[in-house]
Coordinates of C-alpha atoms in Angstrom, one line a residue:
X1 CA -49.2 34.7 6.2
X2 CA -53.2 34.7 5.7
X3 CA -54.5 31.9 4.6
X4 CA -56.8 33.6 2.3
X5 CA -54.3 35.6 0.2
X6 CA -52.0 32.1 0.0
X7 CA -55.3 31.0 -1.6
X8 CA -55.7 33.3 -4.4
X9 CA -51.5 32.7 -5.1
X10 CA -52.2 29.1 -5.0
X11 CA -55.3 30.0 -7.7
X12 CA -53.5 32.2 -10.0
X13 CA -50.6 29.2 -10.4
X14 CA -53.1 26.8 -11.2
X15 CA -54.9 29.1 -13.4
X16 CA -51.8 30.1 -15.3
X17 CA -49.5 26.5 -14.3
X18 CA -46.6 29.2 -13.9
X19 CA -44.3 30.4 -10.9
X20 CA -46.2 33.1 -9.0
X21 CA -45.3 35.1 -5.3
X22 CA -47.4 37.8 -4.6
X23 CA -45.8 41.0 -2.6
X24 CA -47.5 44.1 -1.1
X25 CA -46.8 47.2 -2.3
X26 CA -43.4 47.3 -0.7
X27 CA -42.2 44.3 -2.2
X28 CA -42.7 42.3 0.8
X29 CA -43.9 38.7 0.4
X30 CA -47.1 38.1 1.4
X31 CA -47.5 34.5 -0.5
X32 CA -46.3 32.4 -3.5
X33 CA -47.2 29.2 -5.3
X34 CA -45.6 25.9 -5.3
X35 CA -41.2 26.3 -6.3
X36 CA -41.1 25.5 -10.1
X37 CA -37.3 24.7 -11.2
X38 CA -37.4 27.6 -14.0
X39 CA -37.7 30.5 -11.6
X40 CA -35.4 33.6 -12.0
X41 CA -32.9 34.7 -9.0
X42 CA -34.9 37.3 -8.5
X43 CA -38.3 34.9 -7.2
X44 CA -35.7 32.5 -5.8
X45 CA -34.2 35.7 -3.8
X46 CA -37.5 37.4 -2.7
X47 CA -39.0 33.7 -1.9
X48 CA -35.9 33.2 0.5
X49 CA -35.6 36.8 2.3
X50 CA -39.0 37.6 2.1
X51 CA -38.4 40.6 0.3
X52 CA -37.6 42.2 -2.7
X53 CA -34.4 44.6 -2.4
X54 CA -34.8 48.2 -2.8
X55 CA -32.6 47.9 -6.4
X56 CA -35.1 45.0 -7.4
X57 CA -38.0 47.5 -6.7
X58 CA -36.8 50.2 -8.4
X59 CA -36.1 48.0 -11.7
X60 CA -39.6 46.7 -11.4
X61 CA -41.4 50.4 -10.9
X62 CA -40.0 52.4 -13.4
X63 CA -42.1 50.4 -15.7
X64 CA -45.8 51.9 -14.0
X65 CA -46.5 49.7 -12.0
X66 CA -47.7 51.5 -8.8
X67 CA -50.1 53.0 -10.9
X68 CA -51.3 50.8 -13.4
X69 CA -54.7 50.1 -13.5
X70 CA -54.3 47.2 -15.8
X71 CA -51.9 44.3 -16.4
X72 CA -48.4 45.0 -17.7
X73 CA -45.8 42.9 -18.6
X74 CA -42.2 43.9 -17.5
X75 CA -39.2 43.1 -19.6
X76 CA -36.4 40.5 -19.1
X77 CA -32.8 41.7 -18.1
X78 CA -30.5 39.4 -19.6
X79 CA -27.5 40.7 -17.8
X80 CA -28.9 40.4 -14.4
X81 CA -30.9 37.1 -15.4
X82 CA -34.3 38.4 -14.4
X83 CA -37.0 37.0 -17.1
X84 CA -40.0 38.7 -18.5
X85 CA -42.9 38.7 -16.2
X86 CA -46.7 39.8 -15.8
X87 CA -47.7 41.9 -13.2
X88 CA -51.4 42.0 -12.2
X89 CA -51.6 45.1 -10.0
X90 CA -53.8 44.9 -6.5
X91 CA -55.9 47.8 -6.4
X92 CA -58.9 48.8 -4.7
X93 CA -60.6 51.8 -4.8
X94 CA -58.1 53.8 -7.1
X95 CA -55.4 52.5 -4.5
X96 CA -52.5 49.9 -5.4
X97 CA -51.7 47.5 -2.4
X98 CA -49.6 44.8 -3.4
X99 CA -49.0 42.8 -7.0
X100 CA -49.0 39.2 -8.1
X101 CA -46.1 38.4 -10.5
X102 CA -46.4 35.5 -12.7
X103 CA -42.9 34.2 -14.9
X104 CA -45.0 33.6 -17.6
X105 CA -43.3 35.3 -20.6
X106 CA -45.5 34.4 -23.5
X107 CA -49.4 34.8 -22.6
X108 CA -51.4 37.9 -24.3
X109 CA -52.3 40.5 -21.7
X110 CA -56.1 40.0 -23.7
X111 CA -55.8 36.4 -22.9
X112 CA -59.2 34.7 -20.6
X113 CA -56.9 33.9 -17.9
X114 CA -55.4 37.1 -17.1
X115 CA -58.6 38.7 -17.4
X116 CA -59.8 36.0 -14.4
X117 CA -56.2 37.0 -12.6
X118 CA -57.5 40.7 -12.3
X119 CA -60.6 39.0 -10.5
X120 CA -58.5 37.6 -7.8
X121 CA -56.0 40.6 -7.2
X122 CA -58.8 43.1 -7.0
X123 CA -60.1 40.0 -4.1
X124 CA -56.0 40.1 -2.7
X125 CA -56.3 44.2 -2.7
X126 CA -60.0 44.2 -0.6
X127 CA -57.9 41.3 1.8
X128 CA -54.5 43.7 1.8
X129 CA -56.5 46.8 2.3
X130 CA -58.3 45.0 5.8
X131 CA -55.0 44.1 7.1
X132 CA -53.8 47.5 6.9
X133 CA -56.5 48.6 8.6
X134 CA -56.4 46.6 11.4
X135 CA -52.3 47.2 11.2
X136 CA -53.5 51.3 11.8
X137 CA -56.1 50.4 14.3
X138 CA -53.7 48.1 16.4
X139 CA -50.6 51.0 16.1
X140 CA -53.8 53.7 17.7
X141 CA -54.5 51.5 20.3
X142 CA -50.7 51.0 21.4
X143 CA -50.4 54.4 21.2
X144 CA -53.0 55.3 23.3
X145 CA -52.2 52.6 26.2
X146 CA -49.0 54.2 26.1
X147 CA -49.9 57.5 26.6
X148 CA -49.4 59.9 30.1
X149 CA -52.9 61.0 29.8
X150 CA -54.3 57.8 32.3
X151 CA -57.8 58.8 30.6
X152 CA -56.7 57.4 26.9
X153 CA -54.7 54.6 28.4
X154 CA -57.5 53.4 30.2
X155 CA -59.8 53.4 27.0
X156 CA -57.5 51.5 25.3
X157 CA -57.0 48.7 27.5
X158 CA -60.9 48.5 28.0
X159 CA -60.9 48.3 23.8
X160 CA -58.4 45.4 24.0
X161 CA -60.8 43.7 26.3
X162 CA -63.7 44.1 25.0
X163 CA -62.3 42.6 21.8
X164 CA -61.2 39.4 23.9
X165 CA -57.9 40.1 22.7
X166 CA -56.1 40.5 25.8
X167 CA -58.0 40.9 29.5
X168 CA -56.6 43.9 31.6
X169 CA -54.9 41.3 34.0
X170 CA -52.9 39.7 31.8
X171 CA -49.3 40.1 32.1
X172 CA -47.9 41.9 29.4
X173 CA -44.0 42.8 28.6
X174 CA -42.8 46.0 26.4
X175 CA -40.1 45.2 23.6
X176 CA -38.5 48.1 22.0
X177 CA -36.4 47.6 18.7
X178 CA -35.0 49.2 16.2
X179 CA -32.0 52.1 15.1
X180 CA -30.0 54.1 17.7
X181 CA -27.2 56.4 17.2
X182 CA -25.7 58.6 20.0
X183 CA -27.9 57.0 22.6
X184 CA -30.6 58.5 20.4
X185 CA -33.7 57.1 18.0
X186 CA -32.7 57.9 14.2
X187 CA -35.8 57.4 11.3
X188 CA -35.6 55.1 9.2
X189 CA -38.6 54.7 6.9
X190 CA -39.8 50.8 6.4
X191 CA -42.3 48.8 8.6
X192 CA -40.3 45.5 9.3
X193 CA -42.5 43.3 10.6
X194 CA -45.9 41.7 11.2
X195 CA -45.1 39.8 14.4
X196 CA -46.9 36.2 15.2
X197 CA -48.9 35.2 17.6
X198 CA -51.6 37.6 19.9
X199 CA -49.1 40.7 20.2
X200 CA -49.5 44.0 19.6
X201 CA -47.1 46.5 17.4
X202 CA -46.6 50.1 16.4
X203 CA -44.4 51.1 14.2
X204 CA -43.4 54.2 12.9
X205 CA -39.8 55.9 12.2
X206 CA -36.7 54.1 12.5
X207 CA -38.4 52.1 16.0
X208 CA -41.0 49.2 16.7
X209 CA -43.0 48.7 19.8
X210 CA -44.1 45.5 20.6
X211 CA -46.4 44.4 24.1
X212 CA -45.8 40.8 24.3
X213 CA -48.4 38.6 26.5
X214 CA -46.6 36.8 29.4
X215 CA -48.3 33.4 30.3
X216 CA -46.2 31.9 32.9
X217 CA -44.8 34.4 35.7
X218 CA -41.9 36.7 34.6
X219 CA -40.9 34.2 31.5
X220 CA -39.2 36.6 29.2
X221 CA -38.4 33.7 26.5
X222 CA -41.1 34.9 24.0
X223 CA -40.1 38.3 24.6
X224 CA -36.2 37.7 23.8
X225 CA -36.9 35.3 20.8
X226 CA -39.1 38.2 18.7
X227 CA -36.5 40.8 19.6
X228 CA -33.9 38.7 17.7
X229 CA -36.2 37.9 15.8
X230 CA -37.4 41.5 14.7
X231 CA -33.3 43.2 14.8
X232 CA -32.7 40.2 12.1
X233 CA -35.7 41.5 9.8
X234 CA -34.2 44.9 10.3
X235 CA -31.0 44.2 9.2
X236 CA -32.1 42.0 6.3
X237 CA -34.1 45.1 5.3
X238 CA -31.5 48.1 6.0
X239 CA -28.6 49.2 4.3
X240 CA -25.1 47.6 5.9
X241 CA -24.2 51.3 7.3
X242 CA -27.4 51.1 9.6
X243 CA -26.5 47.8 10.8
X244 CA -24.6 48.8 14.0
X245 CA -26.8 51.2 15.4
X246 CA -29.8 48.0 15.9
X247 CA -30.6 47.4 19.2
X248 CA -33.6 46.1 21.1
X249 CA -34.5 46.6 24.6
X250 CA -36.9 44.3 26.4
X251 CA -39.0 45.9 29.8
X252 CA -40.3 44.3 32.9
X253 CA -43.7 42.3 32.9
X254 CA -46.7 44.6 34.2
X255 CA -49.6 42.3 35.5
X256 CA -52.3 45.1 34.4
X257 CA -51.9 46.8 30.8
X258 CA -52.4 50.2 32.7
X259 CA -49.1 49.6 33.6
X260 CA -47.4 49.2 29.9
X261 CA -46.2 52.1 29.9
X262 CA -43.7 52.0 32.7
X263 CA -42.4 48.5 30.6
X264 CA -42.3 50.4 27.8
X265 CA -39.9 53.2 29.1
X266 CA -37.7 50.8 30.5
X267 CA -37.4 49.2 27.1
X268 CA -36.9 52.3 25.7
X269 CA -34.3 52.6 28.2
X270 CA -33.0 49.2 27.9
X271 CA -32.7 49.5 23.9
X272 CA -30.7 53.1 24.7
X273 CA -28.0 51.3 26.6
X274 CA -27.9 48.0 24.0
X275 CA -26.9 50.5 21.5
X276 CA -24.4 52.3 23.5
X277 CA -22.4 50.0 25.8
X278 CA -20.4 47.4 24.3
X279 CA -21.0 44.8 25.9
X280 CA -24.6 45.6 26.9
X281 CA -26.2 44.7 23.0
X282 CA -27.9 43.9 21.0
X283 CA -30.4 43.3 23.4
X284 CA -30.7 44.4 26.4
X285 CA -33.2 43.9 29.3
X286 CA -34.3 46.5 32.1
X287 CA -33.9 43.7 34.9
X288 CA -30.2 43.3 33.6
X289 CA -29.2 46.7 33.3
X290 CA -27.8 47.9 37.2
X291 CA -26.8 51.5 37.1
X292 CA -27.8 52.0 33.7
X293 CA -31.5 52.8 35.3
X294 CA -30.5 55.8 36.2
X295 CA -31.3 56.6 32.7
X296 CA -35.0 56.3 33.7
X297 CA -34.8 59.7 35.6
X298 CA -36.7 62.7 34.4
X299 CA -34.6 63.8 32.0
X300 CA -30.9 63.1 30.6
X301 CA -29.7 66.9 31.2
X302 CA -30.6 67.1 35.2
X303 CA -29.2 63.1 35.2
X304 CA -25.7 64.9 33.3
X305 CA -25.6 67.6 35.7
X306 CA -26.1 65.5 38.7
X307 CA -23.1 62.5 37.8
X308 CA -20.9 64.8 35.9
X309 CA -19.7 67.4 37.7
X310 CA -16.6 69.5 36.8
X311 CA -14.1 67.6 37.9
X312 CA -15.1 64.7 36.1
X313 CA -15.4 66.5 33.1
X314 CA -12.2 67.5 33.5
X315 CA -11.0 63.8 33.3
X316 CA -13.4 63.2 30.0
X317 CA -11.9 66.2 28.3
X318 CA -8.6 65.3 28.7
X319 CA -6.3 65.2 25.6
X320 CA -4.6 62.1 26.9
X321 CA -7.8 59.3 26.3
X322 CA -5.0 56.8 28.2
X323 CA -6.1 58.2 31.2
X324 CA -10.0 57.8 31.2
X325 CA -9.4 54.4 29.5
X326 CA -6.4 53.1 31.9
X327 CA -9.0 54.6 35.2
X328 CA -12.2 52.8 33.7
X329 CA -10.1 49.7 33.2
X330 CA -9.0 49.8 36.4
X331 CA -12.5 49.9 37.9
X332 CA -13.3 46.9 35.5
X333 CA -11.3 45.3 37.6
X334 CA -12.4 46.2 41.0
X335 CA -9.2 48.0 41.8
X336 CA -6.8 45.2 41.3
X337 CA -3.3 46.8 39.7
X338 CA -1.8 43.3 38.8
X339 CA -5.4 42.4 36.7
X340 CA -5.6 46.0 35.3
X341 CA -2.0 46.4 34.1
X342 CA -2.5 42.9 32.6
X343 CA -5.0 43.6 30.5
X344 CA -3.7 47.1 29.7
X345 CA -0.7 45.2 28.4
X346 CA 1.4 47.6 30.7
X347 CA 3.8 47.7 33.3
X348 CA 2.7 48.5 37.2
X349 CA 4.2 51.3 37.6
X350 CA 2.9 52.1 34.4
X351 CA -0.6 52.1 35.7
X352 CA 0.2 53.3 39.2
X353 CA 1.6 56.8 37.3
X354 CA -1.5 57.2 34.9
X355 CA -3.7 56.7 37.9
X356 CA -2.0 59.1 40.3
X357 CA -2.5 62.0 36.7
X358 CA -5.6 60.8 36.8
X359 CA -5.9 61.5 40.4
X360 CA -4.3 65.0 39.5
X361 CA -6.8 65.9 36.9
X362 CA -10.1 65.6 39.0
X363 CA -8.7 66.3 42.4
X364 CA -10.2 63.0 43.1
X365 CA -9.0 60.5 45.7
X366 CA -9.2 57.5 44.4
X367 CA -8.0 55.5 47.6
X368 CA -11.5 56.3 48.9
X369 CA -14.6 54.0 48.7
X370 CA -16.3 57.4 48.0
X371 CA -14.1 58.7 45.4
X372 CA -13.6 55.4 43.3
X373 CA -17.5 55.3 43.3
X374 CA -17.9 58.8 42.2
X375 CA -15.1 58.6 39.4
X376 CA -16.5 55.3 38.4
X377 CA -20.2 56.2 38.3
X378 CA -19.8 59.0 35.8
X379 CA -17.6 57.4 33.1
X380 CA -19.5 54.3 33.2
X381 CA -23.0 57.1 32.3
X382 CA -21.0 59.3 30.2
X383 CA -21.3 57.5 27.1
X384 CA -25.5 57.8 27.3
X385 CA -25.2 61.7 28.8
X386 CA -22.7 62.9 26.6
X387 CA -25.1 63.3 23.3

């Protein structure tokens, strides 16, 4: 939270000895005065998510708010117990960033006081309008350090040192959040997060990248805690459908920031498996992930063509899912028919006859070293090749 803009709330509650919160210009909190015990649910919930929900932001814009020049005062809605408020619009330079909302239901919009509470949110726009400028500037320089073309990259890590903000042999990890379906990025347009402390971010779509500075060694603790940290704002900020697909994937530390980029594809990786395998998420990190870097080849297709070969396929495609379950199962547990039928809930015999079809289907035998590794290898990749 900048100190400045938690100044001119602090200001405007003095001034008008009322409940204030000031929000950008997607409803997300930015500051607010001192609680007050006659609050509505609606400060009470935005104070304690840090947000405004999409329904609350609706009700609050079909009155003209985004593009009011002036103050307006919205009305109360008895039934969902939200008060009459005023709403002192942020603009700068024809261009609405943000609002402060006071629950003051009584005081003239010609009154001295709103007058001097234009004065500060025209001063909260200028601050709001800085921040997303430096929010653009810090997404372009990611950007550019994470580009193939060595030239940019190399410009934008001498940028980042010349501004003292991080020296090119500082240690830096890549951290890779946001939705996934089918192994796949999906878009989903909101911008989650300012993260604390020196680290960079770009966001854009349905995914945040984040290059997190590594003090001591290969410590990944910062790293971990703002990926939880970041897939919680996400899912306080997404509908509950979305929910599932979250996932986060955390790279190894490069010692040079001309080296981000290899982090950030194995984040990218990492974050493709977390939201794929089962047990693999939410988060998952590249050092962690065994075969599942095979996913780092060139590209998925030639990776497809190379682990699934017909008679694998075969096995997938096969109307009876038992047998691909019962064989994958079976390789869970290194082989071991007692352990496997167990957990299958089956008898021996049982399991000895599925994998003997199983056998059958593929023309694969699986009393070989060879053979178990090849079946095994494939349907542990399928579910990131198959999309």
């Amino acid at each position: 939270m900048s100190t400045e803009l938690q100044q001119i709330a602090d200001e405007a509650a003095r001034l008008f000895d009322a409940a204030v919160t000031m929000e950008d210009r997607d409803f997300n909190l930015i500051a607010h005065g001192a609680q007050r015990a006659d609050i509505d649910p609606v400060r009470e919930a935005s104070i304690l998510s840090r947000r405004s929900t999409s329904e609350v932001r609706a009700w609050f814009e079909q009155f003209g708010i985004a593009t009011s020049d002036e103050p307006l005062r919205t009305p109360a809605d008895d039934v969902n117990g939200v008060r009459s408020r005023l709403c002192v619009p942020a603009r700068w330079r024809g261009v609405t960033y943000g609002y402060i909302w006071v629950l003051d239901e009584t005081r003239a919009l010609e009154d001295p006081v709103v007058v001097r509470a234009v004065a500060l949110a025209e001063h909260a726009a200028v601050c709001l309008a800085r921040q997303s400028r430096q929010r653009r500037s810090e997404a372009a320089v990611v950007d550019d350090l994470l580009a193939a073309d060595r030239e940019s990259s190399s410009a934008a890590a001498d940028r980042l040192r010349d501004s003292g903000f991080l020296a090119r042999g500082d240690a830096v990890v890549a951290v890779v959040a946001g939705v996934w379906r089918g192994g796949a990025p999906r878009e989903v347009a909101i911008d989650p997060w300012q993260p604390p402390g020196p680290v960079l971010r770009s966001a854009s779509g349905g995914q945040t990248v984040l290059l997190v500075p590594v003090r001591r060694g290969d410590d990944l603790g910062s790293a971990r805690e703002i990926a939880a940290l970041l897939l919680a704002r996400y899912a306080q900020l997404l509908a509950a459908e979305w929910r599932p697909a979250l996932a986060a994937g955390i790279g190894a530390p490069r010692t040079d920031l001309l080296d981000a980029r290899a982090s950030w594809q194995e984040a990218r990786v990492a974050a493709r498996v977390a939201a794929t395998v089962p047990d693999a998420g939410p988060i998952a990190e590249w050092d962690a992930l065994g075969v599942y870097r095979l996913l780092a080849a060139d590209t998925r297709v030639d990776l497809a063509a190379l682990v699934i070969d017909d008679a694998v396929r075969r096995l997938i495609e096969h109307p009876d899912t038992e047998l691909r379950h019962t064989v994958q199962v079976y390789f869970d547990h290194a082989g071991n028919a007692q352990l496997a039928a167990r957990a299958l809930h089956i008898h021996r015999q049982t399991l000895y006859y599925r994998i003997a079809k199983a056998e059958q289907v593929t023309g694969i035998d699986l009393r070989t070293g060879h053979g178990r590794l090849r079946l095994q290898l494939a349907l542990t990749m399928a579910p990131l090749l198959e999309h």
